[in-house]
XYZ file of N, CA and C in Angstrom:
522
model
N 150.986 128.067 100.259
C 150.908 126.897 99.304
C 149.848 127.739 98.114
N 149.426 128.797 98.584
C 148.578 129.635 97.244
C 149.177 130.578 96.776
N 150.158 130.738 96.870
C 150.964 131.166 96.114
C 151.801 130.518 94.854
N 152.126 129.059 95.061
C 152.717 128.174 94.501
C 151.961 128.022 93.610
N 150.402 127.742 93.804
C 149.237 127.467 92.757
C 149.654 128.413 92.234
N 149.402 129.880 92.444
C 149.223 131.260 91.628
C 150.291 131.307 90.449
N 151.362 130.691 91.280
C 152.243 130.115 89.824
C 152.692 129.534 89.154
N 151.618 128.294 89.404
C 151.693 127.074 88.664
C 150.556 127.590 87.805
N 149.619 128.281 87.512
C 148.602 128.951 86.792
C 149.499 129.741 85.968
N 150.172 130.695 86.660
C 151.038 131.757 85.180
C 152.079 130.666 84.649
N 152.511 129.646 85.103
C 153.427 128.607 84.537
C 152.786 127.746 83.229
N 151.484 127.849 83.553
C 150.609 126.949 82.384
C 150.599 127.808 81.486
N 149.946 129.076 81.690
C 149.783 130.043 80.907
C 150.681 130.792 79.620
N 151.935 130.549 80.746
C 153.369 130.722 80.004
C 153.384 130.101 78.540
N 152.964 128.839 79.531
C 153.643 127.415 78.314
C 152.439 127.577 77.106
N 151.188 127.866 77.764
C 150.390 127.792 76.023
C 150.445 129.234 75.658
N 150.586 130.076 75.882
C 151.712 131.015 75.004
C 152.573 130.883 74.409
N 153.782 130.011 74.981
C 154.698 129.491 73.887
C 154.554 128.353 73.185
N 153.053 127.734 73.427
C 152.989 126.690 72.447
C 152.222 127.049 71.333
N 151.209 128.252 71.319
C 149.888 128.344 70.770
C 150.925 129.918 69.480
N 152.090 130.122 70.264
C 152.921 131.501 69.406
C 152.057 132.657 69.675
N 150.996 133.000 70.951
C 149.802 134.031 71.148
C 151.234 134.732 72.023
N 150.756 136.199 72.431
C 151.646 137.467 72.807
C 150.461 137.334 74.072
N 151.180 137.497 75.483
C 150.407 137.700 76.681
C 149.882 138.942 76.941
N 148.342 138.759 76.887
C 147.687 139.861 77.392
C 147.028 139.897 79.129
N 146.717 140.769 79.342
C 146.014 141.076 80.801
C 146.969 139.923 81.770
N 146.278 139.324 82.502
C 146.999 138.684 83.544
C 147.693 137.405 83.231
N 147.626 137.329 81.835
C 148.852 136.433 81.810
C 150.199 136.616 81.142
N 151.230 135.759 81.178
C 152.543 136.294 81.528
C 152.759 137.181 79.816
N 153.544 137.987 80.384
C 154.427 138.321 79.520
C 155.596 137.980 79.084
N 156.295 137.721 77.960
C 157.811 137.168 77.239
C 158.358 138.580 77.473
N 159.225 138.534 78.437
C 160.580 139.334 78.618
C 161.644 139.461 77.664
N 161.588 137.955 77.226
C 162.745 137.749 76.576
C 163.280 136.430 76.565
N 164.334 135.616 75.387
C 164.736 134.467 75.021
C 165.834 134.421 74.938
N 166.531 133.747 75.992
C 168.280 133.966 75.871
C 168.712 132.448 75.985
N 169.026 132.163 74.818
C 169.808 130.739 74.408
C 168.253 129.566 75.311
N 168.851 128.844 75.944
C 167.598 127.408 76.673
C 166.683 128.003 77.548
N 166.328 129.309 77.629
C 165.643 129.740 79.149
C 164.973 131.106 78.304
N 163.819 131.255 78.863
C 162.949 132.376 79.036
C 162.445 133.275 80.132
N 162.325 134.624 79.873
C 162.084 135.490 80.894
C 160.601 135.710 80.864
N 160.021 135.901 82.201
C 158.400 136.188 81.925
C 158.080 137.097 83.238
N 157.063 138.151 82.895
C 156.234 138.407 84.485
C 154.900 138.287 84.111
N 153.896 138.350 85.171
C 152.637 138.414 85.245
C 152.355 139.205 86.526
N 150.784 139.169 86.615
C 150.424 139.953 87.725
C 149.214 139.232 88.118
N 148.994 138.091 88.569
C 147.417 137.631 89.114
C 147.554 138.152 90.442
N 146.008 138.650 89.968
C 145.673 138.901 91.587
C 146.086 140.132 91.945
N 146.528 141.206 90.974
C 147.494 142.514 91.194
C 148.676 142.566 91.973
N 149.516 140.822 92.248
C 150.220 140.799 92.740
C 151.627 140.186 91.400
N 152.765 140.997 91.946
C 153.492 141.061 90.380
C 154.155 139.215 90.778
N 154.644 138.621 89.324
C 155.362 137.425 89.400
C 156.573 137.216 88.317
N 157.747 137.325 88.597
C 158.583 137.080 87.348
C 159.238 135.683 87.449
N 159.381 135.089 86.486
C 160.561 133.963 86.059
C 160.945 134.042 85.120
N 162.190 132.370 85.419
C 162.663 132.488 84.426
C 162.398 130.600 83.903
N 162.493 130.433 83.169
C 161.988 128.876 82.626
C 162.566 128.412 81.436
N 162.531 126.782 81.635
C 163.421 126.409 80.783
C 162.770 124.779 80.180
N 162.916 124.380 79.202
C 162.643 122.814 79.240
C 163.342 121.895 79.121
N 163.206 120.709 79.435
C 164.584 119.962 79.537
C 164.962 119.676 78.055
N 165.878 119.584 77.686
C 166.864 118.824 76.908
C 166.482 117.444 76.371
N 166.962 116.833 77.323
C 166.202 115.398 77.317
C 165.448 115.077 78.467
N 164.742 113.867 78.001
C 164.249 113.059 79.284
C 163.711 111.991 78.971
N 163.827 111.058 79.926
C 164.218 109.592 79.814
C 163.027 108.988 80.842
N 162.297 107.750 81.018
C 161.867 106.896 82.059
C 162.397 105.315 81.773
N 161.802 105.212 83.202
C 162.159 103.520 83.746
C 161.115 103.126 84.018
N 160.081 102.130 83.228
C 160.793 101.835 81.995
C 160.219 103.089 81.043
N 160.522 102.349 79.755
C 160.727 103.677 78.823
C 159.830 103.777 77.934
N 159.517 104.963 77.563
C 158.158 105.355 76.839
C 156.847 105.539 77.814
N 157.308 105.539 78.776
C 155.859 106.041 79.587
C 155.453 107.068 79.272
N 154.345 107.506 79.030
C 153.695 108.673 78.803
C 153.283 109.462 79.929
N 153.900 110.974 79.965
C 153.902 111.743 80.793
C 153.585 113.780 80.225
N 153.512 114.267 80.661
C 153.223 115.328 80.295
C 154.627 116.254 80.400
N 154.782 117.393 79.376
C 156.368 118.397 79.509
C 156.724 118.756 80.775
N 158.043 118.640 81.008
C 158.794 118.791 82.367
C 159.445 120.281 82.021
N 159.086 120.882 83.173
C 160.089 122.478 83.203
C 160.462 122.967 84.615
N 161.513 123.340 84.585
C 162.513 124.455 85.855
C 162.106 125.737 85.371
N 162.039 126.052 86.747
C 161.561 127.929 86.673
C 162.423 128.273 88.019
N 162.456 129.694 87.918
C 163.420 130.367 89.140
C 162.762 131.199 89.175
N 161.519 131.776 90.387
C 160.718 132.564 90.372
C 160.964 133.983 91.597
N 160.120 135.230 91.201
C 160.508 135.901 92.047
C 159.054 136.687 92.463
N 158.364 136.943 93.781
C 157.331 136.992 94.025
C 157.256 138.215 95.289
N 157.912 139.545 94.931
C 158.191 140.799 95.692
C 156.955 140.574 96.462
N 155.985 140.580 96.314
C 154.814 140.979 97.742
C 154.533 139.943 98.555
N 155.696 138.807 98.206
C 155.247 137.976 99.321
C 157.075 137.555 100.057
N 157.557 138.605 99.318
C 159.437 138.623 99.974
C 160.057 137.334 99.283
N 159.592 136.840 98.136
C 159.815 135.231 97.736
C 160.943 135.762 96.499
N 162.243 135.297 96.193
C 163.275 136.171 95.798
C 163.779 134.224 95.039
N 164.022 134.422 93.739
C 164.839 133.386 93.144
C 164.057 131.988 93.617
N 162.782 131.451 93.617
C 162.982 130.219 94.177
C 162.845 128.782 92.920
N 163.846 128.116 93.218
C 163.816 127.406 92.403
C 162.725 126.426 92.430
N 162.393 125.753 91.266
C 161.302 124.925 91.153
C 160.872 123.920 90.140
N 160.392 122.839 90.066
C 160.403 121.873 88.484
C 158.773 121.289 88.954
N 158.164 121.211 87.452
C 156.994 120.465 87.285
C 157.591 119.466 86.309
N 157.304 118.488 87.000
C 157.721 117.301 86.483
C 156.913 116.229 84.741
N 155.651 116.912 85.178
C 154.810 116.237 83.992
C 154.324 115.510 84.559
N 153.950 114.678 85.865
C 153.563 113.905 86.373
C 153.116 113.682 88.084
N 152.646 113.080 88.594
C 152.530 113.281 90.136
C 153.432 112.156 90.540
N 154.113 112.850 91.048
C 155.196 112.330 92.186
C 154.593 111.342 93.366
N 155.340 110.330 93.278
C 154.806 108.895 94.330
C 154.722 109.861 95.709
N 154.275 109.837 96.509
C 153.694 109.934 97.698
C 155.202 109.947 98.423
N 155.141 111.247 99.822
C 156.035 110.696 100.626
C 157.778 110.651 99.615
N 158.105 111.145 99.023
C 159.596 110.701 98.095
C 159.866 111.747 97.604
N 161.234 111.881 97.731
C 162.020 113.172 97.272
C 162.523 112.650 95.874
N 162.791 114.406 94.716
C 163.069 114.130 93.604
C 164.709 114.537 94.424
N 165.608 114.700 93.395
C 166.998 115.279 93.563
C 167.251 116.168 91.963
N 167.653 117.240 92.480
C 168.674 118.085 91.274
C 169.804 117.644 91.682
N 170.961 117.678 90.703
C 172.136 117.789 90.346
C 172.908 118.526 89.444
N 174.020 119.355 90.042
C 174.343 120.361 88.724
C 175.779 119.863 89.228
N 176.745 119.406 87.914
C 178.332 119.372 88.433
C 177.956 118.098 89.341
N 178.810 118.523 90.702
C 178.765 117.528 91.617
C 178.094 117.627 92.708
N 177.136 119.006 92.883
C 176.694 119.054 93.797
C 175.375 118.344 93.642
N 174.520 118.303 94.535
C 173.687 116.986 94.636
C 172.365 118.162 95.731
N 171.047 118.282 95.328
C 170.634 119.158 96.186
C 169.222 117.986 96.283
N 168.544 117.829 97.534
C 166.929 117.016 97.446
C 166.022 118.066 97.383
N 164.865 117.554 96.689
C 163.783 118.471 96.937
C 162.643 117.746 97.293
N 162.088 118.850 98.164
C 160.477 117.898 98.113
C 159.552 118.042 97.450
N 158.690 117.216 97.100
C 157.693 117.069 95.877
C 156.051 117.384 96.624
N 154.974 117.843 95.905
C 154.027 117.763 96.236
C 153.141 117.675 94.787
N 152.560 116.779 94.610
C 151.759 116.610 92.921
C 152.851 116.338 92.080
N 152.858 117.532 91.002
C 153.449 117.637 89.653
C 155.149 118.521 90.387
N 154.840 119.009 90.994
C 155.929 119.658 91.245
C 156.966 119.651 92.494
N 158.351 120.000 92.462
C 159.452 119.933 93.408
C 159.893 121.347 93.325
N 160.345 121.316 94.898
C 161.037 122.604 95.829
C 162.287 122.195 96.129
N 163.073 122.690 96.247
C 164.689 122.346 97.591
C 163.958 122.234 98.655
N 164.314 121.375 99.383
C 163.980 120.624 100.873
C 164.527 121.804 101.762
N 165.826 121.843 102.075
C 166.706 122.459 102.774
C 166.533 124.288 102.171
N 166.004 125.342 102.709
C 166.035 126.146 101.990
C 167.179 127.386 102.330
N 167.908 126.687 103.474
C 169.183 127.199 103.324
C 170.419 126.898 102.498
N 169.693 126.029 101.488
C 170.749 125.628 100.200
C 170.434 126.250 99.333
N 169.264 127.068 98.937
C 168.426 127.322 97.722
C 170.031 128.514 97.002
N 170.194 129.473 97.725
C 171.494 129.966 97.409
C 172.748 129.528 96.806
N 172.688 128.331 97.427
C 174.135 127.453 97.098
C 173.629 126.787 95.733
N 171.973 126.425 95.498
C 172.113 125.876 94.351
C 171.951 126.939 92.910
N 171.546 128.095 93.526
C 170.858 128.634 92.583
C 172.989 129.407 92.109
N 173.436 129.352 93.009
C 174.678 129.570 92.249
C 175.528 129.008 91.522
N 175.438 127.624 92.040
C 175.411 126.585 90.890
C 174.879 126.329 89.744
N 173.787 126.683 89.471
C 173.449 126.973 88.623
C 173.830 127.985 87.696
N 174.243 128.902 88.583
C 174.661 130.063 87.348
C 176.122 129.782 86.560
N 176.903 128.778 87.427
C 178.064 128.562 86.904
C 177.855 127.070 86.199
N 177.005 126.045 86.451
C 176.921 125.033 86.011
C 176.635 125.536 84.325
N 176.659 123.758 83.669
C 176.285 123.672 82.575
C 175.057 123.127 82.090
N 174.402 122.401 83.165
C 173.168 121.334 82.986
C 173.426 121.053 84.250
N 171.571 120.931 84.686
C 170.783 120.363 85.742
C 169.981 119.183 85.424
N 170.378 118.248 86.540
C 169.258 116.466 85.795
C 168.537 116.752 87.273
N 167.310 116.641 86.640
C 166.191 116.030 87.972
C 165.336 114.975 87.978
N 165.475 113.837 89.039
C 165.498 112.523 89.262
C 163.991 112.583 90.026
N 163.214 111.841 89.539
C 161.851 111.367 90.457
C 161.253 110.823 90.149
N 160.117 109.928 90.807
C 159.172 108.631 90.658
C 157.696 109.269 90.631
N 157.173 108.636 89.577
C 155.761 109.216 89.831
C 154.814 108.202 90.587
N 153.727 108.119 90.988
C 153.020 107.525 91.633
C 152.797 106.027 90.954
N 153.058 105.904 89.446
C 152.926 104.616 89.309
C 154.632 103.917 89.599
N 154.958 104.520 90.041
C 156.935 104.297 90.232
C 157.627 104.080 89.155
N 157.441 104.830 88.048
C 158.288 105.380 87.032
C 159.085 105.757 87.082
N 160.480 105.779 86.905
C 161.416 107.169 87.880
C 161.774 107.395 86.094
N 161.836 108.938 86.165
C 162.173 109.515 85.385
C 163.747 110.301 85.451
N 164.356 110.617 84.377
C 165.712 111.711 84.251
C 165.551 112.870 83.585
N 165.213 114.150 83.712
C 165.146 115.012 82.681
C 166.610 116.303 82.987
N 167.540 116.038 81.609
C 168.776 116.809 81.917
C 168.127 118.456 81.229
N 168.317 119.631 82.074
C 168.102 121.494 81.650
C 169.202 122.011 81.076
N 169.497 122.522 80.376
C 170.988 123.221 79.755
C 170.254 124.350 81.065
N 171.598 125.011 81.038
C 171.756 126.072 81.744
C 171.797 127.292 81.628
N 172.382 127.045 79.951
C 172.904 128.304 79.080
C 172.151 129.035 78.719
N 172.207 130.652 79.173
C 171.135 131.821 79.102
C 170.523 132.072 80.443
N 170.290 130.760 81.525
C 169.404 131.514 82.875
C 170.316 132.674 83.313
N 171.324 132.970 83.256
C 172.164 134.296 84.122
C 171.503 135.556 83.130
N 171.152 135.427 82.232
C 170.505 136.442 81.234
C 169.050 136.841 82.128
N 168.442 135.305 81.234
C 167.336 135.160 81.836
C 166.742 135.734 83.280
N 167.115 135.726 84.130
C 167.016 135.641 85.470
C 167.532 137.654 85.950
N 168.816 137.537 85.179
C 168.591 139.483 85.475
C 167.805 140.077 84.666
N 167.152 139.849 83.306
C 165.714 140.009 82.754
C 164.974 140.300 83.787
N 164.280 138.973 84.492
C 162.984 138.881 85.147
C 163.520 139.746 86.767
N 164.780 139.480 86.902
C 164.889 140.909 88.084
C 164.470 141.797 88.040
N 165.252 142.733 86.561
C 164.953 144.085 86.374
C 163.541 144.328 86.557
N 162.323 143.190 85.724
C 160.900 143.686 85.775
C 160.772 143.539 87.578
N 161.048 142.867 88.323
C 160.292 142.435 89.621
C 161.184 143.597 90.951
N 161.546 144.476 90.443
C 161.960 145.649 90.882
C 161.385 146.583 91.689
């Protein structure tokens, strides 16, 4: 749980750097490169290296329409000190409804994701390799979820550039 908190912090800092056009320094994430619709980053919070690939959705819809929310992001992270490699997660931009799952779809493959606050992770860890393989081969990934207010959302992420961003993040975390 602590590691996910650190990762959320790193992602937030990366997003701030993206939006401000600032160069990352110190514990803030360092942009390793951009690859089509993805970017690769590295950071060292509390002396522990974290590398991740990050993307924003190409389309986002809510039902009812027009409900306000923060931006959504899809990322794949590696934390060598914790023996975590290629962990797929989503920041959805609102608190998920308690005791609900989100879903991620890549082509015909569908994956259940457990939710906590505004984050979602694959529910069945044994499927994470299959999910990542589908992401590498697919063209887009669609995440569906429900907020605490009952608003349903659909976010579609392009997978163009994912393989290159992952390769760059992997190189940085060796």
